[in-house]
């Protein structure tokens, strides 16, 4: 039964991908949605078993690679961590499948789209249920591949193709680190199996490695390399550039892959490897810093973007930052909790924005929207729920998880912890501002679209609204319901059992009351501020932007990362490629090698040709010369 | 003596070729010639499968040995296979029939002679992988040049003569030195029998020079940087079937040679020259990947990517780790399948549009969807996506390299990033995007035979990606014992 959770999506993908032409669009949609839904129901059942009966199992499906001492199996590991991921992945995926039936109704390639979605689900499930690093890597690259396919789904768009390749290649940079991490693990432990590796970790705590003359602690190096992989997949600063571009894909894809599931794989990796990370305070600090920087950076950029999907993409980036700094301060369970709640409200926001885009007939610029809240009442209400949950409005799901992150950062009690908490609070405020900006500019104010008349905008069909409603229920209640289970104080982490390791139990104290109230107050305060800025006095934001032109440009251009990479990586690689090709291969190697030799021989033979002039007197002269030389030689000798 | 199965494998294609030689050559659609050669090569493939089934995987000893005196007291015709060579034999017998099916449109004239060249070449290639005597090995190794030279020179593109000579010049240079080395081995040890040489070992003081002589030949054939420049030219000018044979099998002779001779006969020298191999491999991986990024000609791009992939192979071999060498062998098999398929993919569009330039394509995905799917699969296998055979090879090689030398593994891993970049960019420019060139609309999707060939290559690529056990089990013991013998010889001296 457990295996069918993984393989139903694969079967769905094969049916829709290879036989979609024969069974028709509608049947492909029904088959894929149905199979993934069954898989989701089974996952919920498994999670229930894990919660109630502490069910755990490690199923070996088949051997994959066995070379020398390396043994890798295809396997399925069910433990608290993977069962939570199972539920997140399959349930969001099932909802997105159903939503896509409506959203993609005008697309000519429906079976292909559904096949990719199901294939993605399969790869993601392989990733989360692996019991070793190499199957994890398989899933890791597999989801990257599906993401590549889906970003470039509209293959005629040049920008979509570019974004797809960018996503894959940037992820490969992360994978480069990840793969090296796996090599190092294999080198040190002779195995890539989680449980065997985690068991041996305490034995290498003091081991040093020298690399390029540097002495590094082996554990730090492993953690760093794995984290580079996580940074790529989870779009953390420096390797984040692909995520906003990935919005070129259809919106359901953004909801499933670039919000709820794939991008959280990095967080999952760090949490899964908590038995390693716990021994590396240095890298944990580093993760905290990267996490909070990303959270802050992405929030600032989101403030000024005008593409509805890009705003949500940067918001995702920022929330992933939160998850990482939770993991960085050692609160892995809180990171998982935020991952869990975030999946609901972020998928809700994306699908909601998809509904808006649908209503405006593929318009994505929020400057060309506005004033339609009465026309799209359900979408409006659902987006409001998503926004409230994201910003951490009291008693919605984001409130519990995000505030817990800030609290634990504060309780960490060291400098990074305080900084992280401070930045976390400030970023929460920014989050609130840009989220409400999106809502107000999209739904309030006056109608700004020139291409579509306001009468033509319409509410989405039921098949799109029902998944939204289900997600909104999750966005409202997930935090409240699962709070005790995931991050409950006392009875210390009964639920997570062995799947997350804490060297020292997390602090059970409470921060001071003023601190607890700070974030919710800021969040509440931000709503009237945003309303004033983006509905009442619309000139003010423009004036502020004009007054601080350099800062504004800096933000609009996303801190100039793309331009920077263009200058330091892309252009030099192309130039180097040309140089090595035209100059090294062409001029040097061929020039002095085969071409050089053949032209040299040609020259020699032309010279030699000249000897055979055909004139007897020349021959006689040469003979005479030779004869006299020989004679001289003999006499002298 | 049992049935001489290896000799029949070697001879059968030649017999087929002789038979063809005595048939009448009709220009144009010469179906008889095609059927005869196809029949011969398929029978050969079946024999080799039988060979694989009856092969004993639990020992590293050579099996199916045949030993006949050729020149009394000097050369014995001796052949046999172990776990390492048997896979290459099967690769050869597998690729050749596919090649023969593929020569539909690309070869316009003298079809019969073309098929003869391919069959003779098959004989020689199998001979190379089975030979257990240095002289026999050398003869097959060098003779393999001749059909290839003819294939490029007669059926090639406009610059075929230049390419053929460049190919010949490079390979000849290395070969001469190898011949000298083989003669000196005979002087030193009194035998050219490989099994005996393995037992006797070669005196440490001769090893360096001998190693370099063999190296010069193998490096050209691999090809390693900086003696790789013949490969892009040869590929560009060769007809599709020629490119396939060249990439899939001919290049593998060198990798096989490194394992069999450089490691087997000259362990001390191999140890000394490992840094050299590492350096050249890393340069090959990074440099040619960057070059591949900038190519405008599809065939050249794939040719350069071949150099990069072979860089991984040489790197893996000299890690002297179980994972490294096994990875190299799997990478060679995988590259045999994938590069063959990629060249065929280029051939498919070339046959329709008569252009190899990337810029003349774009937006063909809706016009020829079947082709696009298969091309995508091989693109992914070339960039080493998990689930394809390319991943297993590359990953094991890097894993082995990491055990031996951190820095080398780190640098080589950069090639993995670049590999993704140039392959995906190629695919995007050819298949995706807007349809600009309206001539492309007339393209017809894969016909039955093309579909069959590419599927035949796709199935093992995927199968061994998910389940490489059949390959690894075959080579495991042989590689293990090779490494043991290597280390033993090192300590002995």
Coordinates of N, CA and C in Angstrom, one line a residue, chain A residues 8 12 28-41 94 97-98 101:
Chain A
X8 N 1.6 5.4 -7.9 CA 0.4 5.8 -8.6 C 0.7 7.1 -9.5
X12 N 0.2 7.3 -13.4 CA -0.6 8.4 -14.0 C 0.2 9.1 -15.1
X28 N -7.3 11.9 -19.7 CA -5.9 12.1 -19.1 C -6.1 12.9 -17.8
X29 N -6.9 14.0 -17.9 CA -7.0 14.8 -16.7 C -7.6 14.0 -15.6
X30 N -8.7 13.3 -15.9 CA -9.4 12.5 -14.9 C -8.4 11.5 -14.3
X31 N -7.8 10.7 -15.1 CA -6.9 9.6 -14.6 C -5.8 10.2 -13.7
X32 N -5.1 11.2 -14.2 CA -4.0 11.7 -13.4 C -4.5 12.3 -12.1
X33 N -5.6 13.1 -12.2 CA -6.1 13.7 -10.9 C -6.5 12.6 -10.0
X34 N -7.2 11.6 -10.5 CA -7.8 10.6 -9.6 C -6.6 9.8 -8.9
X35 N -5.6 9.4 -9.7 CA -4.6 8.6 -9.1 C -3.8 9.4 -8.1
X36 N -3.5 10.7 -8.4 CA -2.8 11.5 -7.4 C -3.6 11.7 -6.2
X37 N -4.9 11.9 -6.4 CA -5.8 12.0 -5.2 C -5.8 10.8 -4.3
X38 N -5.8 9.6 -5.0 CA -5.8 8.4 -4.2 C -4.5 8.4 -3.4
X39 N -3.4 8.7 -4.1 CA -2.1 8.7 -3.4 C -2.1 9.7 -2.2
X40 N -2.8 10.8 -2.4 CA -2.9 11.8 -1.3 C -3.7 11.2 -0.1
X41 N -4.8 10.5 -0.4 CA -5.6 9.9 0.7 C -4.7 8.9 1.4
X94 N -2.4 16.9 -5.6 CA -3.8 16.5 -6.0 C -4.6 17.8 -6.3
X97 N -3.5 19.4 -9.5 CA -4.0 18.6 -10.7 C -5.5 19.0 -11.0
X98 N -6.3 19.0 -10.0 CA -7.7 19.3 -10.2 C -7.9 20.8 -10.7
X101 N -7.2 21.4 -14.4 CA -8.3 21.0 -15.4 C -9.0 22.3 -15.8

